[in-house]
CSV table of C-alpha atoms in Angstrom, one decimal:
chain,number,residue,atom,x,y,z
V,56,MET,CA,17.5,-16.4,1.4
V,57,ARG,CA,20.3,-15.4,-0.9
V,58,ARG,CA,17.9,-15.2,-3.8
V,59,LEU,CA,15.2,-13.3,-1.2
V,60,LEU,CA,17.9,-10.5,-0.5
V,61,GLN,CA,18.6,-10.4,-4.3
V,62,ASN,CA,15.1,-10.3,-5.2
V,63,ILE,CA,14.4,-7.3,-2.4
V,64,GLY,CA,17.6,-5.6,-3.5
V,65,TRP,CA,16.2,-5.0,-7.1
V,66,LEU,CA,12.7,-4.1,-5.7
V,67,LEU,CA,14.2,-1.5,-3.6
V,68,SER,CA,16.0,-0.2,-6.1
V,69,GLY,CA,12.9,0.2,-8.1
V,70,ARG,CA,11.3,1.5,-4.7
V,71,ALA,CA,14.5,4.0,-4.7
V,72,VAL,CA,13.8,5.6,-8.4
V,73,ASN,CA,10.1,6.0,-7.4
V,74,ALA,CA,11.0,7.6,-4.2
V,75,VAL,CA,13.1,10.3,-6.1
V,76,LEU,CA,11.1,11.0,-8.6
V,77,SER,CA,8.1,11.3,-6.3
V,78,LEU,CA,10.1,14.0,-4.5
V,79,VAL,CA,9.9,15.6,-7.5
V,80,TYR,CA,6.2,15.2,-8.7
V,81,LEU,CA,5.4,16.4,-5.0
V,82,ALA,CA,7.3,19.3,-4.9
V,83,LEU,CA,5.6,20.4,-8.2
V,84,ALA,CA,2.2,19.8,-7.2
V,85,THR,CA,2.3,21.1,-3.9
V,86,ARG,CA,4.1,24.4,-5.0
V,87,THR,CA,1.7,25.0,-7.9
V,88,LEU,CA,-1.5,24.1,-6.4
V,89,GLY,CA,-1.1,25.1,-3.0
V,90,LEU,CA,-2.6,23.8,0.5
V,91,ASP,CA,-6.4,23.9,-1.0
V,92,GLY,CA,-5.7,22.8,-4.4
V,93,PHE,CA,-3.2,19.9,-3.7
V,94,GLY,CA,-6.1,19.1,-1.2
V,95,TYR,CA,-8.5,18.6,-4.0
V,96,PHE,CA,-5.9,16.9,-5.6
V,97,ALA,CA,-4.9,14.5,-2.8
V,98,LEU,CA,-8.9,13.8,-2.8
V,99,ILE,CA,-9.4,12.6,-6.2
V,100,VAL,CA,-6.2,10.8,-6.1
V,101,ALA,CA,-7.5,8.8,-2.7
V,102,LEU,CA,-10.8,8.3,-4.5
V,103,GLY,CA,-9.6,6.3,-7.5
V,104,GLN,CA,-7.1,4.3,-5.2
V,105,THR,CA,-9.8,3.5,-2.9
V,106,VAL,CA,-12.0,2.1,-5.8
V,107,THR,CA,-9.4,0.1,-7.2
V,108,GLY,CA,-8.2,-0.9,-3.8
V,109,LEU,CA,-11.5,-2.2,-2.6
V,110,ALA,CA,-12.4,-3.7,-6.2
V,111,ASN,CA,-9.2,-5.3,-7.3
V,112,PHE,CA,-8.2,-8.7,-6.2
V,113,GLN,CA,-4.7,-9.6,-5.3
V,114,THR,CA,-4.3,-11.9,-8.3
V,115,TRP,CA,-0.4,-11.4,-7.8
V,116,GLN,CA,-1.0,-14.2,-5.2
V,117,PHE,CA,-3.3,-16.5,-7.3
V,118,VAL,CA,-0.6,-16.6,-9.8
V,119,VAL,CA,2.3,-17.8,-7.6
V,120,ARG,CA,-0.1,-19.8,-5.5
V,121,TRP,CA,-1.4,-21.9,-8.2
V,122,GLY,CA,0.7,-21.3,-11.0
V,123,ALA,CA,3.9,-23.4,-10.2
V,124,THR,CA,2.8,-26.4,-11.7
V,125,ALA,CA,4.0,-28.6,-14.3
V,126,ASP,CA,1.4,-27.4,-16.8
V,127,GLY,CA,2.2,-23.8,-16.1
V,128,PRO,CA,0.1,-20.9,-14.9
V,129,GLY,CA,-2.1,-21.0,-17.7
V,130,GLU,CA,-5.0,-21.6,-15.8
V,131,ALA,CA,-4.5,-19.5,-12.8
V,132,THR,CA,-3.5,-16.7,-15.2
V,133,GLY,CA,-6.8,-17.3,-17.0
V,134,PHE,CA,-8.4,-17.3,-13.4
V,135,ALA,CA,-6.6,-14.1,-12.8
V,136,ILE,CA,-7.5,-12.2,-15.6
V,137,ALA,CA,-11.3,-13.0,-15.3
V,138,LEU,CA,-10.8,-11.5,-11.9
V,139,ASP,CA,-9.5,-8.5,-13.2
V,140,PHE,CA,-12.6,-7.9,-15.7
V,141,PHE,CA,-14.8,-8.5,-12.8
V,142,SER,CA,-12.9,-6.0,-11.0
V,143,VAL,CA,-13.5,-3.3,-13.4
V,144,ILE,CA,-17.3,-3.6,-13.6
V,145,LEU,CA,-17.3,-3.7,-9.9
V,146,GLY,CA,-15.0,-0.9,-9.2
V,147,THR,CA,-17.0,1.2,-12.3
V,148,VAL,CA,-20.4,0.8,-10.3
V,149,MET,CA,-18.3,1.6,-7.1
V,150,ALA,CA,-17.0,4.6,-8.4
V,151,ALA,CA,-20.2,6.0,-10.0
V,152,ALA,CA,-21.8,5.6,-6.6
V,153,LEU,CA,-19.0,7.2,-5.1
V,154,VAL,CA,-18.9,10.0,-7.1
V,155,TRP,CA,-22.7,10.9,-7.3
V,156,SER,CA,-22.5,11.0,-3.4
V,157,ALA,CA,-19.3,12.9,-3.0
V,158,GLN,CA,-20.9,16.0,-3.3
V,159,HIS,CA,-22.6,15.3,0.3
V,160,TRP,CA,-19.6,14.6,2.0
V,161,LEU,CA,-16.6,15.3,0.5
V,162,PRO,CA,-15.3,19.2,0.0
V,163,LEU,CA,-14.8,18.7,-3.8
V,164,PRO,CA,-16.2,21.5,-6.1
V,165,ASP,CA,-19.1,20.2,-8.6
V,166,ASP,CA,-16.6,20.9,-11.7
V,167,LEU,CA,-13.8,18.3,-10.6
V,168,LEU,CA,-16.3,15.3,-10.1
V,169,TRP,CA,-16.5,14.3,-13.6
V,170,VAL,CA,-12.6,14.4,-13.1
V,171,ALA,CA,-12.5,11.9,-10.1
V,172,PHE,CA,-14.8,9.7,-12.0
V,173,GLY,CA,-12.6,9.6,-14.8
V,174,PHE,CA,-9.3,8.8,-12.7
V,175,CYS,CA,-11.8,6.0,-11.2
V,176,VAL,CA,-12.1,4.2,-14.6
V,177,VAL,CA,-8.5,5.0,-15.5
V,178,SER,CA,-7.1,3.6,-12.6
V,179,LEU,CA,-9.2,0.4,-12.8
V,180,LEU,CA,-8.3,-0.4,-16.0
V,181,ALA,CA,-4.6,0.1,-15.5
V,182,MET,CA,-4.6,-2.8,-13.0
V,183,ARG,CA,-1.5,-4.8,-13.3
V,184,SER,CA,-1.3,-7.2,-10.5
V,185,THR,CA,-1.9,-10.2,-13.0
V,186,PRO,CA,1.2,-9.4,-14.9
V,187,THR,CA,3.2,-8.7,-11.5
V,188,GLY,CA,2.4,-12.3,-10.3
V,189,LEU,CA,3.6,-13.9,-13.8
V,190,LEU,CA,7.0,-12.0,-13.0
V,191,ARG,CA,7.2,-12.7,-9.5
V,192,LEU,CA,6.0,-16.2,-10.0
V,193,ARG,CA,9.3,-16.6,-12.6
V,194,PHE,CA,11.3,-14.6,-10.1
V,195,GLN,CA,11.8,-11.7,-12.5
V,196,PHE,CA,12.3,-9.1,-10.0
V,197,GLY,CA,14.9,-7.3,-12.3
V,198,ARG,CA,12.7,-7.2,-15.4
V,199,ALA,CA,9.7,-6.1,-13.3
V,200,THR,CA,11.4,-3.4,-11.7
V,201,ALA,CA,12.7,-1.8,-14.8
V,202,ALA,CA,8.8,-2.0,-16.0
V,203,GLU,CA,7.6,-0.5,-12.8
V,204,ALA,CA,10.5,2.4,-13.2
V,205,VAL,CA,8.2,3.7,-16.1
V,206,GLN,CA,5.4,4.7,-13.6
V,207,PRO,CA,7.3,7.6,-11.6
V,208,ILE,CA,9.4,8.9,-14.8
V,209,VAL,CA,5.9,9.3,-16.7
V,210,ARG,CA,4.7,11.0,-13.5
V,211,ALA,CA,7.4,13.3,-13.2
V,212,ILE,CA,7.6,14.5,-16.8
V,213,GLY,CA,3.9,14.9,-16.4
V,214,ALA,CA,4.3,17.0,-13.8
V,215,VAL,CA,6.7,19.3,-15.0
V,216,LEU,CA,4.4,19.5,-18.3
V,217,ALA,CA,1.5,19.8,-16.0
V,218,ALA,CA,3.4,23.1,-14.0
V,219,LEU,CA,4.6,24.6,-17.5
V,220,TYR,CA,1.3,24.3,-19.5
V,221,MET,CA,-1.7,23.2,-17.4
V,222,PRO,CA,-0.9,24.4,-13.5
V,223,THR,CA,-4.7,23.1,-12.3
V,224,VAL,CA,-5.8,20.0,-10.5
V,225,LEU,CA,-7.0,18.5,-13.8
V,226,GLY,CA,-3.6,18.9,-15.4
V,227,PHE,CA,-1.7,17.1,-12.3
V,228,ILE,CA,-4.6,14.4,-12.5
V,229,ILE,CA,-4.0,13.7,-16.4
V,230,ALA,CA,-0.3,13.0,-15.8
V,231,TRP,CA,-1.0,10.9,-12.9
V,232,ALA,CA,-3.5,8.9,-14.9
V,233,VAL,CA,-1.1,8.7,-18.0
V,234,ALA,CA,1.3,7.3,-15.7
V,235,GLU,CA,-0.9,4.6,-14.6
V,236,VAL,CA,-1.6,3.3,-17.9
V,237,ALA,CA,1.9,3.2,-19.0
V,238,VAL,CA,3.3,1.3,-16.4
V,239,ALA,CA,0.6,-1.2,-16.6
V,240,ILE,CA,1.5,-1.7,-20.4
V,241,ALA,CA,5.1,-2.0,-19.4
V,242,LEU,CA,4.4,-4.5,-17.2
V,243,TRP,CA,2.3,-6.6,-19.3
V,244,ILE,CA,5.1,-6.6,-22.3
V,245,ALA,CA,7.4,-7.8,-19.7
V,246,ALA,CA,5.2,-10.5,-18.3
V,247,ALA,CA,4.5,-11.8,-22.0
V,248,TRP,CA,8.3,-11.6,-22.9
V,249,ASN,CA,8.8,-15.0,-21.7
V,250,GLU,CA,5.3,-16.2,-20.8
V,251,ARG,CA,2.8,-16.6,-23.1
V,252,VAL,CA,-0.7,-15.8,-22.0
V,253,ASP,CA,-3.2,-18.1,-23.2
V,254,PHE,CA,-6.5,-16.3,-23.5
V,255,SER,CA,-8.6,-19.3,-24.2
V,256,GLN,CA,-8.1,-20.1,-20.1
V,257,ILE,CA,-10.0,-16.9,-18.9
V,258,SER,CA,-12.2,-18.5,-16.6
V,259,LEU,CA,-13.8,-18.1,-13.1
V,260,TRP,CA,-14.5,-21.9,-12.8
V,261,ARG,CA,-11.1,-23.8,-13.6
V,262,ILE,CA,-9.2,-23.2,-10.5
V,263,PRO,CA,-12.1,-23.4,-8.2
V,264,ARG,CA,-12.6,-26.8,-9.5
V,265,GLU,CA,-9.4,-28.3,-8.9
V,266,HIS,CA,-9.1,-26.2,-5.5
V,267,PRO,CA,-11.5,-26.2,-3.3
V,268,ASP,CA,-10.6,-23.7,-1.3
V,269,ALA,CA,-9.9,-20.9,-3.8
V,270,TRP,CA,-12.6,-18.7,-3.5
V,271,ARG,CA,-12.1,-18.7,0.2
V,272,PHE,CA,-8.7,-17.6,-0.6
V,273,VAL,CA,-9.6,-15.3,-3.1
V,274,TRP,CA,-11.9,-13.4,-0.8
V,275,SER,CA,-9.5,-13.2,1.8
V,276,THR,CA,-6.7,-11.7,0.0
V,277,ASN,CA,-9.3,-9.3,-1.4
V,278,MET,CA,-10.5,-8.4,2.0
V,279,SER,CA,-6.7,-7.8,3.1
V,280,GLY,CA,-6.1,-5.6,0.4
V,281,SER,CA,-9.1,-3.7,0.8
V,282,LEU,CA,-8.0,-3.1,4.6
V,283,ASN,CA,-4.6,-2.3,3.6
V,284,VAL,CA,-6.6,0.5,1.5
V,285,GLY,CA,-8.7,1.6,4.3
V,286,GLY,CA,-6.0,2.4,6.7
V,287,LYS,CA,-4.4,4.6,3.9
V,288,GLN,CA,-6.8,5.8,0.8
V,289,VAL,CA,-10.1,5.9,3.1
V,290,MET,CA,-7.9,7.8,6.0
V,291,ILE,CA,-7.5,10.6,3.6
V,292,LEU,CA,-11.0,10.9,2.2
V,293,LEU,CA,-12.1,10.7,5.6
V,294,VAL,CA,-9.4,13.5,7.1
V,295,GLY,CA,-10.7,15.4,4.1
V,296,ALA,CA,-14.6,14.8,5.2
V,297,ILE,CA,-13.9,15.8,8.4
V,298,GLY,CA,-11.5,18.3,8.1
V,299,GLY,CA,-11.5,19.8,4.9
V,300,GLU,CA,-9.5,20.0,1.5
V,301,ALA,CA,-6.9,21.8,3.4
V,302,PHE,CA,-6.5,18.7,6.1
V,303,ALA,CA,-6.7,16.0,3.5
V,304,GLY,CA,-3.9,17.8,1.1
V,305,GLY,CA,-1.7,18.2,4.5
V,306,PHE,CA,-2.4,14.6,5.8
V,307,ARG,CA,-1.1,13.0,2.2
V,308,VAL,CA,1.9,15.1,2.6
V,309,ALA,CA,2.6,13.9,5.7
V,310,SER,CA,1.5,10.3,4.3
V,311,GLN,CA,3.6,9.9,1.7
V,312,LEU,CA,6.9,11.3,3.3
V,313,GLY,CA,6.3,9.4,6.6
V,314,GLN,CA,5.3,6.4,5.8
V,315,ALA,CA,7.7,5.8,2.9
V,316,LEU,CA,8.3,2.9,5.2
V,317,VAL,CA,5.1,1.0,4.6
V,318,GLN,CA,5.7,1.0,0.7
V,319,LEU,CA,8.9,-0.7,1.7
V,320,ALA,CA,7.1,-3.0,3.5
V,321,GLN,CA,5.0,-3.9,0.9
V,322,THR,CA,8.3,-4.5,-1.1
V,323,VAL,CA,9.2,-6.9,1.5
V,324,SER,CA,6.1,-8.6,1.4
V,325,LYS,CA,6.0,-8.9,-2.0
V,326,ALA,CA,9.7,-10.1,-2.3
V,327,ILE,CA,9.1,-12.9,0.8
V,328,TYR,CA,5.8,-14.5,-0.4
V,329,PRO,CA,7.0,-16.4,-3.1
V,330,GLU,CA,9.9,-17.3,-1.4
V,331,LEU,CA,7.8,-18.9,1.4
V,332,VAL,CA,5.4,-20.4,-0.7
V,333,HIS,CA,8.2,-22.3,-2.5
V,334,ALA,CA,10.1,-23.3,0.9
V,335,GLN,CA,7.9,-24.3,3.6
V,336,ASP,CA,9.9,-26.0,5.6
V,337,ALA,CA,12.2,-22.9,6.1
V,338,ALA,CA,9.4,-20.3,6.1
V,339,HIS,CA,9.4,-19.4,9.7
V,340,ASP,CA,13.0,-18.8,9.8
V,341,ILE,CA,13.0,-16.6,6.5
V,342,ALA,CA,10.5,-14.5,8.3
V,343,ARG,CA,11.9,-13.9,11.3
V,344,ARG,CA,15.5,-13.0,9.8
V,345,MET,CA,13.4,-10.6,7.8
V,346,ALA,CA,12.0,-8.9,10.9
V,347,ASN,CA,15.0,-8.7,12.9
V,348,ILE,CA,16.7,-6.6,9.6
V,349,ALA,CA,13.8,-4.8,9.1
V,350,LEU,CA,13.6,-3.6,13.0
V,351,ILE,CA,16.9,-2.3,12.2
V,352,GLY,CA,16.1,-0.6,9.3
V,353,GLY,CA,12.9,1.1,11.1
V,354,VAL,CA,14.6,2.3,13.9
V,355,LEU,CA,16.9,4.5,11.7
V,356,ALA,CA,14.2,6.0,9.2
V,357,VAL,CA,12.5,7.0,12.3
V,358,LEU,CA,15.1,8.5,13.6
V,359,PHE,CA,16.0,10.2,10.0
V,360,ALA,CA,12.3,11.8,10.0
V,361,LEU,CA,12.8,13.2,13.6
V,362,PHE,CA,16.0,15.0,13.0
V,363,PHE,CA,15.8,15.8,9.2
V,364,GLY,CA,11.9,15.7,8.5
V,365,ARG,CA,11.1,19.4,9.1
V,366,TRP,CA,13.9,20.6,6.7
V,367,GLY,CA,12.7,18.1,4.4
V,368,LEU,CA,9.1,19.1,4.6
V,369,VAL,CA,9.8,22.4,3.6
V,370,ALA,CA,12.6,22.0,1.0
V,371,ILE,CA,9.7,19.9,-1.1
V,372,ALA,CA,6.2,21.0,-0.1
V,373,GLY,CA,7.0,24.7,1.0
V,374,SER,CA,6.5,26.4,4.6
V,375,GLU,CA,2.8,26.1,4.6
V,376,PHE,CA,3.4,22.2,5.1
V,377,ARG,CA,5.6,22.8,8.1
V,378,VAL,CA,2.6,22.5,10.2
V,379,VAL,CA,2.3,18.5,9.2
V,380,TYR,CA,5.8,17.7,11.0
V,381,TRP,CA,4.6,16.1,14.1
V,382,ALA,CA,2.0,14.0,12.1
V,383,MET,CA,5.0,13.0,9.1
V,384,VAL,CA,6.8,11.6,12.5
V,385,ILE,CA,4.0,9.8,14.0
V,386,LEU,CA,3.2,8.2,10.7
V,387,ALA,CA,6.9,7.2,10.3
V,388,ILE,CA,6.8,5.2,13.6
V,389,ALA,CA,4.0,3.7,12.2
V,390,GLY,CA,5.8,2.8,8.9
V,391,ALA,CA,8.5,1.4,11.0
V,392,ILE,CA,6.3,-1.3,12.8
V,393,GLU,CA,4.8,-2.1,9.5
V,394,LEU,CA,7.9,-2.9,7.8
V,395,VAL,CA,8.7,-5.7,10.9
V,396,GLY,CA,5.2,-6.8,10.7
V,397,ALA,CA,5.4,-7.1,7.0
V,398,SER,CA,7.4,-10.4,6.8
V,399,LEU,CA,4.9,-12.2,9.4
V,400,GLU,CA,1.7,-11.0,7.5
V,401,SER,CA,3.2,-13.0,4.7
V,402,LEU,CA,4.3,-15.9,6.6
V,403,LEU,CA,0.5,-16.3,7.7
V,404,VAL,CA,-0.9,-16.0,4.2
V,405,SER,CA,1.7,-18.4,2.7
V,406,ALA,CA,0.9,-21.0,5.3
V,407,GLY,CA,-2.9,-20.6,4.0
V,408,LYS,CA,-4.2,-18.3,6.9
V,409,ALA,CA,-5.2,-15.9,4.5
V,410,GLY,CA,-8.5,-15.3,6.8
V,411,THR,CA,-6.9,-15.0,9.7
V,412,ALA,CA,-4.4,-12.2,8.6
V,413,PHE,CA,-7.6,-10.6,7.2
V,414,LEU,CA,-9.1,-10.6,10.8
V,415,VAL,CA,-5.9,-9.3,12.4
V,416,ARG,CA,-5.9,-6.7,10.4
V,417,ALA,CA,-9.5,-6.0,10.3
V,418,VAL,CA,-10.3,-5.3,13.5
V,419,PRO,CA,-7.3,-2.1,14.4
V,420,THR,CA,-8.2,-0.7,11.2
V,421,LEU,CA,-12.1,-0.6,11.8
V,422,LEU,CA,-11.4,0.6,15.1
V,423,ALA,CA,-8.9,3.4,13.9
V,424,LEU,CA,-12.1,4.6,11.2
V,425,SER,CA,-14.2,4.6,13.7
V,426,LEU,CA,-12.1,6.8,16.5
V,427,LEU,CA,-10.6,9.1,13.7
V,428,GLU,CA,-13.0,12.2,14.2
V,429,VAL,CA,-12.9,11.6,17.9
V,430,ALA,CA,-8.9,11.9,17.8
V,431,MET,CA,-8.9,14.8,14.9
V,432,ASP,CA,-11.3,16.6,17.4
V,433,TRP,CA,-8.6,16.2,20.1
V,434,ASN,CA,-5.7,16.8,18.0
V,435,GLY,CA,-6.2,17.4,14.3
V,436,LEU,CA,-3.7,15.8,12.1
V,437,LYS,CA,-1.7,14.7,14.7
V,438,GLY,CA,-4.7,12.9,16.5
V,439,ALA,CA,-5.1,11.3,12.7
V,440,ALA,CA,-2.0,10.1,12.7
V,441,PHE,CA,-2.2,8.4,16.0
V,442,THR,CA,-4.9,6.5,15.2
V,443,VAL,CA,-2.9,5.1,12.3
V,444,LEU,CA,0.2,4.1,14.5
V,445,GLY,CA,-2.7,2.5,17.0
V,446,SER,CA,-3.6,0.5,13.9
V,447,SER,CA,-0.4,-0.5,12.7
V,448,ALA,CA,0.9,-1.5,16.4
V,449,LEU,CA,-2.5,-3.4,17.0
V,450,ALA,CA,-2.3,-5.7,13.7
V,451,VAL,CA,1.5,-6.4,14.0
V,452,ILE,CA,1.0,-7.7,17.6
V,453,GLY,CA,-1.9,-9.9,16.0
V,454,PHE,CA,-0.2,-11.5,13.4
V,455,TRP,CA,2.9,-12.3,16.1
V,456,VAL,CA,0.2,-13.6,18.3
V,457,ALA,CA,-1.3,-15.7,15.5
V,458,ILE,CA,2.1,-17.3,14.6
V,459,ILE,CA,2.9,-18.5,18.1
V,460,SER,CA,-0.4,-20.0,18.1
V,461,LEU,CA,0.2,-21.7,14.7
V,462,GLN,CA,3.4,-23.1,16.1
V,463,GLN,CA,1.8,-24.6,19.2
V,464,ILE,CA,-1.0,-26.4,16.5
V,465,ARG,CA,2.2,-27.6,14.7
V,466,ILE,CA,4.0,-29.1,17.7
V,467,THR,CA,0.4,-30.6,19.2
V,468,VAL,CA,0.2,-32.6,16.0
V,469,ASP,CA,3.9,-33.8,15.2
V,470,PRO,CA,4.9,-37.0,16.4
V,471,PRO,CA,6.0,-37.5,19.7
V,472,GLY,CA,9.6,-37.2,20.8
V,473,ARG,CA,10.2,-34.5,17.7
V,474,SER,CA,11.1,-30.9,18.8
V,475,GLU,CA,11.8,-29.1,15.8
V,476,ILE,CA,9.0,-26.5,14.7
V,477,THR,CA,8.6,-26.6,10.9
């Protein structure tokens, strides 16, 4: 538990740097581009992150799961890199299809379509899940945090340069793309510092031969990651498709400020997963204690959004974004719920129930996306935020029920007279 809290501390310090510099980037982008221009920017970024999220496999989980052997993580790393190559090819095809069809469903000008495709390709080439997995396997969270700090630093510098010399959507997209490439390079350097990467072991077949359930785990984690993207980036795209670029820009601002807790939830999940894999006997207790801590933090964050959110919106994004205040508060509540559920989801995945975690996440996410247009017709951006809130609540309840069911199964198969649930 002490090591877990220390690792979370490292990750949170990185998130703190990212949060502060992201506010700089957000303020410069919103005030320079205005509501409509920032909406175009938000749609392009959402397209890039959607393609990357759908095509990307959660390879860091594979490195952690199969890399902790006496022979080292060589084969697991080779499998992860091979999947990364596949992701780039798959994602490029997906990006071409989405950008080609964007003129029929997204409010993007024709001159920005090639910008969107270029950003998608750069985002795919800058995937960094595998080196992140190598660092987490060795519990090198401090080194990972230092490498990840490159992204917000480069992004903030790029935003300043864009605001001064290229105050257009293209200028800010270039700044974002350069930051993606820079952090990917930094993480690979950090990972290779102590862990030699043997490129001769790149293969899609070695790990599956040794672990018959490998492909099932691969597809389950990929689909779970895709659903996480669906609840965020696809939501922004659909909000833009239904309401226009101004709605997309407003929803992104509300989401970035209100759902900072979702980023925190992802941080907790990334830190706790290696611990749960290495300490199966104490996994349930670790997850329970982290959920209790998360509950307190979530309540405090929601109260902060309620009392200081309106002032923060005007101070950062400008007065024209004041209208997204209540959407931001609703998304903050959703983020608090996700924060509590992060350790529960990691507990399911570490217990080999990635498929169950996917199904529990899938149904609420698909329900939210299907109800989005009705919700926006009812109450605009607040309606869209309510669909996210409902999706998060249903998913976390589902994780809790799945864990209770898993415990009951363990009790049934335990020897008679044994009362402890491991």
